[in-house]
CSV table of C-alpha atoms and ligand atoms in Angstrom, one decimal:
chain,number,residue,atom,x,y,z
A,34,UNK,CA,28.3,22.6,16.2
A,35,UNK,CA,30.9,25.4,15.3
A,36,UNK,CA,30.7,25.5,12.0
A,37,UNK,CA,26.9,25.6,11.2
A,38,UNK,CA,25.3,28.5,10.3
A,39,UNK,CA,24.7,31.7,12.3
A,40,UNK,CA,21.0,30.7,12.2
A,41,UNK,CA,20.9,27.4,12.9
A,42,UNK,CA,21.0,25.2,15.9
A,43,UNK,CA,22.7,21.6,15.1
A,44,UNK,CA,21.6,19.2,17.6
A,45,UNK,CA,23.6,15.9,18.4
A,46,UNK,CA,20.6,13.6,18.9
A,47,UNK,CA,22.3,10.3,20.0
A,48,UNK,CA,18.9,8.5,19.4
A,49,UNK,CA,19.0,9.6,15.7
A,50,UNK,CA,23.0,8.9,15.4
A,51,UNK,CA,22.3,5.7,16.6
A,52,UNK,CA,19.1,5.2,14.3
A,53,UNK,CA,21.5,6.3,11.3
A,54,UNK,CA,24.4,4.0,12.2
A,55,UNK,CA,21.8,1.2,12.4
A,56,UNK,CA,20.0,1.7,9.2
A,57,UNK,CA,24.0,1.9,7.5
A,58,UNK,CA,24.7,-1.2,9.5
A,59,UNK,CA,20.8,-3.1,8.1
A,60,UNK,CA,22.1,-1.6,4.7
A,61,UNK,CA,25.4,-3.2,4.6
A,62,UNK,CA,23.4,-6.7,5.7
A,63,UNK,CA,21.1,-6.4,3.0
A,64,UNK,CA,23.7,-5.9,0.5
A,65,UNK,CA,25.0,-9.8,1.7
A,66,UNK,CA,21.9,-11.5,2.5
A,67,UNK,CA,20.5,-12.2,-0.9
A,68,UNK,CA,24.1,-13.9,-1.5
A,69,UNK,CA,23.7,-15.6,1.7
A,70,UNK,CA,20.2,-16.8,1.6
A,71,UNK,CA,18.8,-14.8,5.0
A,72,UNK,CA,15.8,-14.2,3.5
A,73,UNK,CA,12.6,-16.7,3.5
A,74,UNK,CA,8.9,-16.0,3.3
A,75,UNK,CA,6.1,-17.0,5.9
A,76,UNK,CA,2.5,-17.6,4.8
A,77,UNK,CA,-0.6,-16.3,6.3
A,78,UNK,CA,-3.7,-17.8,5.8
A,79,UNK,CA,-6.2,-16.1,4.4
A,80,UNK,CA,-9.9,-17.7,4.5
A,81,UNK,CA,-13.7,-17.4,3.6
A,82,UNK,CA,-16.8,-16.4,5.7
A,83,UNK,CA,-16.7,-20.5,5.9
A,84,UNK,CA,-13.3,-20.3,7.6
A,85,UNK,CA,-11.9,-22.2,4.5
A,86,UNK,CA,-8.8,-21.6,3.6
A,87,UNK,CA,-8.4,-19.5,-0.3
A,88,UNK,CA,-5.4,-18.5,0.2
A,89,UNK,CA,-2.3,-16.6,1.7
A,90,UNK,CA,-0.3,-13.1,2.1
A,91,UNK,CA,3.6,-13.9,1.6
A,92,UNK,CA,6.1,-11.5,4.5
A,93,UNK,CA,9.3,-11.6,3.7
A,94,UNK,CA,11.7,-12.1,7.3
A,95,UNK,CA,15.5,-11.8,7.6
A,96,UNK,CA,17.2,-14.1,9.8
A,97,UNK,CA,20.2,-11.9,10.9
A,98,UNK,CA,23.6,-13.9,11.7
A,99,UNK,CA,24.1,-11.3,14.5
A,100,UNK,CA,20.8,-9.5,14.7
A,101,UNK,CA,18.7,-12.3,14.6
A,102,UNK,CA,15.0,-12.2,13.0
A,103,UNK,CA,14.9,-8.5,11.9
A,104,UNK,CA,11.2,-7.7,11.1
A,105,UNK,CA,9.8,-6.4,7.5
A,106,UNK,CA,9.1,-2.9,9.4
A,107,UNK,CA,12.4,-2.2,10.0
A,108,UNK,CA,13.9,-3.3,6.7
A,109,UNK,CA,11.8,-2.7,3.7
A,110,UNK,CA,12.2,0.9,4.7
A,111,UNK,CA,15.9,0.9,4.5
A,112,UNK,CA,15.7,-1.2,1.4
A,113,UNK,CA,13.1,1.3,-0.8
A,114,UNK,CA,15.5,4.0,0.4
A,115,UNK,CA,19.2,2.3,-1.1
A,116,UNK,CA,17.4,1.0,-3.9
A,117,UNK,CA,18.0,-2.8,-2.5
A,118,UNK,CA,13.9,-3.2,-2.9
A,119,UNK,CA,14.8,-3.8,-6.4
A,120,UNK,CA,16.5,-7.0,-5.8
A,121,UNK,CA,14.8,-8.2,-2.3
A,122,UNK,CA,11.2,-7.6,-4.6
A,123,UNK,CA,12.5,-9.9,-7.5
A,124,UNK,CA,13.5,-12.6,-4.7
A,125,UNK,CA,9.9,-11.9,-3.0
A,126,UNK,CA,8.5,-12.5,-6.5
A,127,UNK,CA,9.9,-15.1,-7.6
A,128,UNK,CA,10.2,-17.3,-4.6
A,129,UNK,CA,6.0,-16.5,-4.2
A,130,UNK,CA,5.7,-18.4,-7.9
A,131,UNK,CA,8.0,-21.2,-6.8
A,132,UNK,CA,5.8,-21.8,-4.3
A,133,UNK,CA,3.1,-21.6,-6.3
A,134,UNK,CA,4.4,-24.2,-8.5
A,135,UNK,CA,4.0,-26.4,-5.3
A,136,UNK,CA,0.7,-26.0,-5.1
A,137,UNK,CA,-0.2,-26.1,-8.6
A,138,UNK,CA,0.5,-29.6,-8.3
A,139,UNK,CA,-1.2,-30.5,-5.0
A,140,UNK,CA,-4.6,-31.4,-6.0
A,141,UNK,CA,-6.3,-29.9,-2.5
A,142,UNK,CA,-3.5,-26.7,-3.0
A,143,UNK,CA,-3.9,-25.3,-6.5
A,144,UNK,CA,-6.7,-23.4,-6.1
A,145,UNK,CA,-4.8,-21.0,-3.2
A,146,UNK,CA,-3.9,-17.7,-4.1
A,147,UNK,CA,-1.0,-16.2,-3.0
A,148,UNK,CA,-0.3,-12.3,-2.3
A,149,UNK,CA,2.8,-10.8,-2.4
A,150,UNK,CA,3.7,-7.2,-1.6
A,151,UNK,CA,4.8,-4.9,-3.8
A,152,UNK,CA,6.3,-1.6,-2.9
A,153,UNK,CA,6.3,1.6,-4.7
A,154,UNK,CA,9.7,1.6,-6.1
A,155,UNK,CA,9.5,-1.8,-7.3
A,156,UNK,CA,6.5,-0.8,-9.0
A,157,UNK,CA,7.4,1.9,-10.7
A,158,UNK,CA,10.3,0.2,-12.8
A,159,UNK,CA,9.9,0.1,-16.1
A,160,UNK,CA,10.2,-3.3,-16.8
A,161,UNK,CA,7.9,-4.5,-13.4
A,162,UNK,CA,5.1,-6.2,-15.8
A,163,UNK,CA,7.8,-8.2,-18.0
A,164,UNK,CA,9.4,-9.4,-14.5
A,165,UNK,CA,6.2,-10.7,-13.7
A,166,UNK,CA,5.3,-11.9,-16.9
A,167,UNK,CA,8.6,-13.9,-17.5
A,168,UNK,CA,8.5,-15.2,-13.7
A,169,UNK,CA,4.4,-16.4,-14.5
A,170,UNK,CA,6.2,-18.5,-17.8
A,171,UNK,CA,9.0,-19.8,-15.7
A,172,UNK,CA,7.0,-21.4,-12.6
A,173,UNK,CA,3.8,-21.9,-15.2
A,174,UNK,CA,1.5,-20.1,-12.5
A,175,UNK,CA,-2.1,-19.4,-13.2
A,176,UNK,CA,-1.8,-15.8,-13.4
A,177,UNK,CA,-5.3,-15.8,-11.5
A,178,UNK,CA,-3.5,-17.3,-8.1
A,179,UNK,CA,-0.8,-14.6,-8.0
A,180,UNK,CA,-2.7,-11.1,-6.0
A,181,UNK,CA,0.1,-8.1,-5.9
A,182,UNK,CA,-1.0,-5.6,-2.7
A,183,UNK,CA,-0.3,-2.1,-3.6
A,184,UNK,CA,-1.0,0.5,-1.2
A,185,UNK,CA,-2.9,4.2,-2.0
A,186,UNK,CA,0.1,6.1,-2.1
A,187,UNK,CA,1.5,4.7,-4.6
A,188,UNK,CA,-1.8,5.0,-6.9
A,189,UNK,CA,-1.2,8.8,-7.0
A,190,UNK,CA,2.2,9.7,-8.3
A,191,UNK,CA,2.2,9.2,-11.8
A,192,UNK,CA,-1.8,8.1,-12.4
A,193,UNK,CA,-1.1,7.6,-16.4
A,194,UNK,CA,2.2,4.9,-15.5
A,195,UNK,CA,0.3,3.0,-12.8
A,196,UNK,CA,-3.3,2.7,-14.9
A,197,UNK,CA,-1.2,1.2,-18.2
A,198,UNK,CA,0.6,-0.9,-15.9
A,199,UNK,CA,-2.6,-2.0,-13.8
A,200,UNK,CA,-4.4,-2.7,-17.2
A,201,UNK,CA,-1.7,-4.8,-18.8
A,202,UNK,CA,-1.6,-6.7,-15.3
A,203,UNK,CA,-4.8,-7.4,-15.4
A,204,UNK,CA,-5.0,-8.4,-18.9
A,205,UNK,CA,-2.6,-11.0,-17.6
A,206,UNK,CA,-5.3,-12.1,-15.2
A,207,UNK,CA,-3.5,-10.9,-11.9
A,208,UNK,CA,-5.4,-9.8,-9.4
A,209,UNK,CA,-4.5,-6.1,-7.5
A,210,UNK,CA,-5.6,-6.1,-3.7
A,211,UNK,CA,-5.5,-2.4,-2.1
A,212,UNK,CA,-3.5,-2.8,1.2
A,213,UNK,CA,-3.7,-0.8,4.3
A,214,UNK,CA,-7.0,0.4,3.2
A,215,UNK,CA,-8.6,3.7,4.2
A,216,UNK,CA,-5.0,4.8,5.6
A,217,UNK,CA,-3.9,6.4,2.7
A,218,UNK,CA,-4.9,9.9,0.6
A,219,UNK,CA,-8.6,9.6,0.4
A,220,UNK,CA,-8.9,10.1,-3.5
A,221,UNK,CA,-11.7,7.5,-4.5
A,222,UNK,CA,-11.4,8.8,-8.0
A,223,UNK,CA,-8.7,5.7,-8.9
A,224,UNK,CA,-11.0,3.2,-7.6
A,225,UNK,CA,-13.1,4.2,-10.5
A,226,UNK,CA,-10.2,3.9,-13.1
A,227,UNK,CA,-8.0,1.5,-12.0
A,228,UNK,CA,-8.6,-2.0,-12.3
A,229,UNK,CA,-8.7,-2.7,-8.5
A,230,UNK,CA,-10.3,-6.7,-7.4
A,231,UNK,CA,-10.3,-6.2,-4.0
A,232,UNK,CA,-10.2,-3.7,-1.1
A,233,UNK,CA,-8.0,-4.5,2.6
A,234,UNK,CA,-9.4,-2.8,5.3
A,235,UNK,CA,-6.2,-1.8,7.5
A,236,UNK,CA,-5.9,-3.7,10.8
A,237,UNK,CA,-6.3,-0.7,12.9
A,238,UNK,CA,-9.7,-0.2,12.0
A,239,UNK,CA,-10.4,-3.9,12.6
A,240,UNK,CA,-8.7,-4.0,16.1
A,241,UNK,CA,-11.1,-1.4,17.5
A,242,UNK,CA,-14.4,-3.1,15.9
A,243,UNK,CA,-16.3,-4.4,19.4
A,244,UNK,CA,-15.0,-1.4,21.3
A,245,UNK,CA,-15.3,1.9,19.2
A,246,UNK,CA,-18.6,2.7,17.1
A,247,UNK,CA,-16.3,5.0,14.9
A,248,UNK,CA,-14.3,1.7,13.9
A,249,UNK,CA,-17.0,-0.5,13.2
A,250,UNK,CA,-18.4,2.0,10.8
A,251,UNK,CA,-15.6,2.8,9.3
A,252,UNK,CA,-15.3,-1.0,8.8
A,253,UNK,CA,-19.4,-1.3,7.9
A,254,UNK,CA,-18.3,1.9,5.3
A,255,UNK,CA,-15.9,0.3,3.9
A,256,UNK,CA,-17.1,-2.7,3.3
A,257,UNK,CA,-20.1,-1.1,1.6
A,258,UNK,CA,-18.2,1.1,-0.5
A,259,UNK,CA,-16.5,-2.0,-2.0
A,260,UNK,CA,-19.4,-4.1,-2.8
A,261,UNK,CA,-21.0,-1.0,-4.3
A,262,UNK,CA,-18.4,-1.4,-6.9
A,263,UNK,CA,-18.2,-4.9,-7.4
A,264,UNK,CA,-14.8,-5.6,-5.4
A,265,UNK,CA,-14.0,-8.0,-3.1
A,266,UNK,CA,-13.0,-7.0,0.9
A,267,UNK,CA,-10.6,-8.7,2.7
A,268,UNK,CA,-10.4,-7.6,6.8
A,269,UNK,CA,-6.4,-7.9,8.0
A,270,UNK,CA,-5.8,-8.3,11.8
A,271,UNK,CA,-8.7,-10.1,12.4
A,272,UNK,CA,-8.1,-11.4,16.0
A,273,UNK,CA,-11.1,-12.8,18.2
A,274,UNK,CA,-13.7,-14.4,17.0
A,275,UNK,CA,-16.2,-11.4,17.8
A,276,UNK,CA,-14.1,-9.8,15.5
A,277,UNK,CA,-14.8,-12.3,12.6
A,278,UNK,CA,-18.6,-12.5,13.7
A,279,UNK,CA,-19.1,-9.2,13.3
A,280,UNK,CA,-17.3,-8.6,10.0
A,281,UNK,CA,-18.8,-11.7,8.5
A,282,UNK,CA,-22.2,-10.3,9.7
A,283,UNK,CA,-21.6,-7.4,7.5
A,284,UNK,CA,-20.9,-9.4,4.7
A,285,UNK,CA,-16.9,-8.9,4.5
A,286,UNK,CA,-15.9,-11.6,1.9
A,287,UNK,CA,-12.6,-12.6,3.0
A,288,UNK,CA,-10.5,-12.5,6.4
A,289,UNK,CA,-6.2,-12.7,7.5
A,290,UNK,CA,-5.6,-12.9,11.2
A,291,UNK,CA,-3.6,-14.3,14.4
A,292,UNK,CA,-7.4,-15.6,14.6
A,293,UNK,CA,-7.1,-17.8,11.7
A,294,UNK,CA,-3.8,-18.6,11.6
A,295,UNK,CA,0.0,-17.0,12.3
A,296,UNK,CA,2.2,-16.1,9.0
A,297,UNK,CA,4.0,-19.5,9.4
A,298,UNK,CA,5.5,-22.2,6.9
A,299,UNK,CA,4.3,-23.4,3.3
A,300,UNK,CA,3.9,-26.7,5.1
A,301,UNK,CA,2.0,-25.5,8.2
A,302,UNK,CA,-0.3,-23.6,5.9
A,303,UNK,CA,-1.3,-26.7,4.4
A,304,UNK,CA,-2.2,-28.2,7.2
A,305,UNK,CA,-5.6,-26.0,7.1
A,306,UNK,CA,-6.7,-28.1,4.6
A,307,UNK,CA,-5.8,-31.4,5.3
B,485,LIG,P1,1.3,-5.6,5.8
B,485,LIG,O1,1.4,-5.9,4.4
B,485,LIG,O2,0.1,-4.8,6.3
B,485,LIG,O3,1.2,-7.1,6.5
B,485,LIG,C1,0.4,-7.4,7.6
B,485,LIG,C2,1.2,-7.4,8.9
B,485,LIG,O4,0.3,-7.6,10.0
B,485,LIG,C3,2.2,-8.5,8.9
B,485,LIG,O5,3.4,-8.0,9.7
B,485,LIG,C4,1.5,-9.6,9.7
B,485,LIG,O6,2.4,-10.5,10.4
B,485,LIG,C5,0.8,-8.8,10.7
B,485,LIG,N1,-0.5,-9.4,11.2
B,485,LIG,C6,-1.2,-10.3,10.6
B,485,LIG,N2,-2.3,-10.7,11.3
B,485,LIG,C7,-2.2,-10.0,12.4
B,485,LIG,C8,-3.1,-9.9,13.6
B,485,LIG,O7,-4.1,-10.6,13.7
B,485,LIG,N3,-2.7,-9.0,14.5
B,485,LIG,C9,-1.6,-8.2,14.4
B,485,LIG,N4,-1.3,-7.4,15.4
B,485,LIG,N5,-0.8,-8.3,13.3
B,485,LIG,C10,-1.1,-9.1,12.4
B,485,LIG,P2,4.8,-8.3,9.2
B,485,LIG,O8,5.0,-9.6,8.6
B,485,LIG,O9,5.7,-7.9,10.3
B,485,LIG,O10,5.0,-7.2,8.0
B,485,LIG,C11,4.9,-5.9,8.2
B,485,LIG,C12,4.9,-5.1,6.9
B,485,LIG,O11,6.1,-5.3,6.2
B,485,LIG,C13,3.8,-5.5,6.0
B,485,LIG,O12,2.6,-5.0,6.4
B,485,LIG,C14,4.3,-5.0,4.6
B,485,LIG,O13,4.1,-3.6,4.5
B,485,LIG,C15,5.8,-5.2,4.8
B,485,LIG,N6,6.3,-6.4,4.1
B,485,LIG,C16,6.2,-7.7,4.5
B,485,LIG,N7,6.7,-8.5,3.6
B,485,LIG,C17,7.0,-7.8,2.5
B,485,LIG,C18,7.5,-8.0,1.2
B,485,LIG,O14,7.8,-9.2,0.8
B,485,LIG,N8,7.7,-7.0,0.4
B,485,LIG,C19,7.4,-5.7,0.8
B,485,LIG,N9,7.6,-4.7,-0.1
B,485,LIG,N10,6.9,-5.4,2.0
B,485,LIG,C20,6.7,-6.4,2.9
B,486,LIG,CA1,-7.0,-13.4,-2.1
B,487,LIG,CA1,0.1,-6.6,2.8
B,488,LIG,CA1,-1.9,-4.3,5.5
């Protein structure tokens, strides 16, 4: 362009206009679809080494008008950057203790869990506990059956903030689940102070298990690193059954997967059970 700097080259990349008219086009449909309800949440099962079902992960989708079923990779992005994760959380939130309600009062249901994912800007709101708090006294949830996944990165930007929040969570009886684990900065020193239940080992380590040594024992490491202190593992992308044998040969406590079950429907969930 003509008017840039002497120094410096200013591309046209069509690819990135295009990726920067989309992203304003996703931002203006995620202004409307709270309003218009395009939002709902699937469930994915989440079992024991018995295959029995605990409980679930909740993933938000957006049914589109034009677009269609947009998936969470493309959006949440967008949404932490124009601030919209604010609201789209608070729907995540509180439509995750409606449905625990549900459950609550099923008598094969009540004791599922249910995780919901909480991203970094959502989390570090002032007022993120109360909102939790308030929406536990609304739906009258056991505070033991809601799990918040928080991922590594956000466990180092302001250590102080996230340990008094983590505390008073806990002191509520939630339960914190590390997501995406071993993907993020490798400072174990939180693990230590924060109170962390459980530990996610990140699909891509999983997906590699019965073909790459370096993935299994990343997976074996992992797994030992969590029991060592007292947490719970949880394998994500769990796929083929040699995936679960081997995984519950080492012990992991807890698996998600297309293996055991596709996020899907509350009432497809429940189907495990029954
Ligand atoms: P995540 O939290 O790591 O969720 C796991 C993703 O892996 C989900 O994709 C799930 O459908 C997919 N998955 C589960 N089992 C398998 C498997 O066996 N194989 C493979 N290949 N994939 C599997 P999804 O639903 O598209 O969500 C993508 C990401 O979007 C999530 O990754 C999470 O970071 C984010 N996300 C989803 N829902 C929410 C939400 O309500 N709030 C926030 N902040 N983020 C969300
Ligand atoms: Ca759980
Ligand atoms: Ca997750
Ligand atoms: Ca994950």
């Amino acid at each position: 362009a003509k008017n840039a700097g002497k120094n410096t080259i200013c591309f046209f990349d069509p690819a990135l206009q295009e990726q920067i008219d989309h992203n304003l086009e996703l931002s203006r449909g995620l202004r409307l679809a709270l309003d218009y309800n395009q939002f709902f949440l699937e469930f994915q099962p989440q079992v024991n080494r018995e295959g029995a079902l605990v409980g679930a992960e909740a993933l938000i989708r957006w049914c589109h008008p034009e677009l269609g079923l947009i998936p969470p990779n493309r959006f949440i992005p967008v949404a932490e950057e124009t601030g919209l994760i604010i609201p789209i959380g608070d729907w995540v939130l509180k439509n995750a203790c409606k449905q625990l309600h549900i459950w609550k009062s099923h008598s094969k249901a009540k004791h599922l869990t249910l995780s919901i994912n909480v991203s970094s800007r959502q989390f570090s709101q002032s007022n993120f506990v109360e909102q939790i708090k308030a929406c536990l006294n609304q739906y009258e949830i056991d505070p033991k059956c809601l799990e918040l996944e928080l991922t590594e990165s956000m466990l180092v930007k302001d250590q102080n903030d996230v340990i008094t929040k983590m505390l008073e969570l806990s002191k509520l009886g939630i339960q914190i689940s590390l997501d995406d684990f071993g993907t993020g900065y490798s400072s174990l020193t939180y693990l230590k102070r924060m109170p962390i239940k459980q530990l996610k080992i990140d699909q891509s380590f999983v997906k590699d298990i019965n073909m790459d040594l370096d993935s299994a024992n990343l997976c074996d490491a992992i797994i030992s690193l969590g029991h060592s202190l007292s947490l719970e593992v949880i394998a994500e992308g769990v796929e083929t059954l040699d995936q679960f044998e081997y995984l519950a040969q080492r012990n992991c406590d807890l698996f998600q997967g297309y293996y055991f079950g596709k996020p899907s429907s509350a009432d497809q969930l429940l189907k495990l059970i029954f």
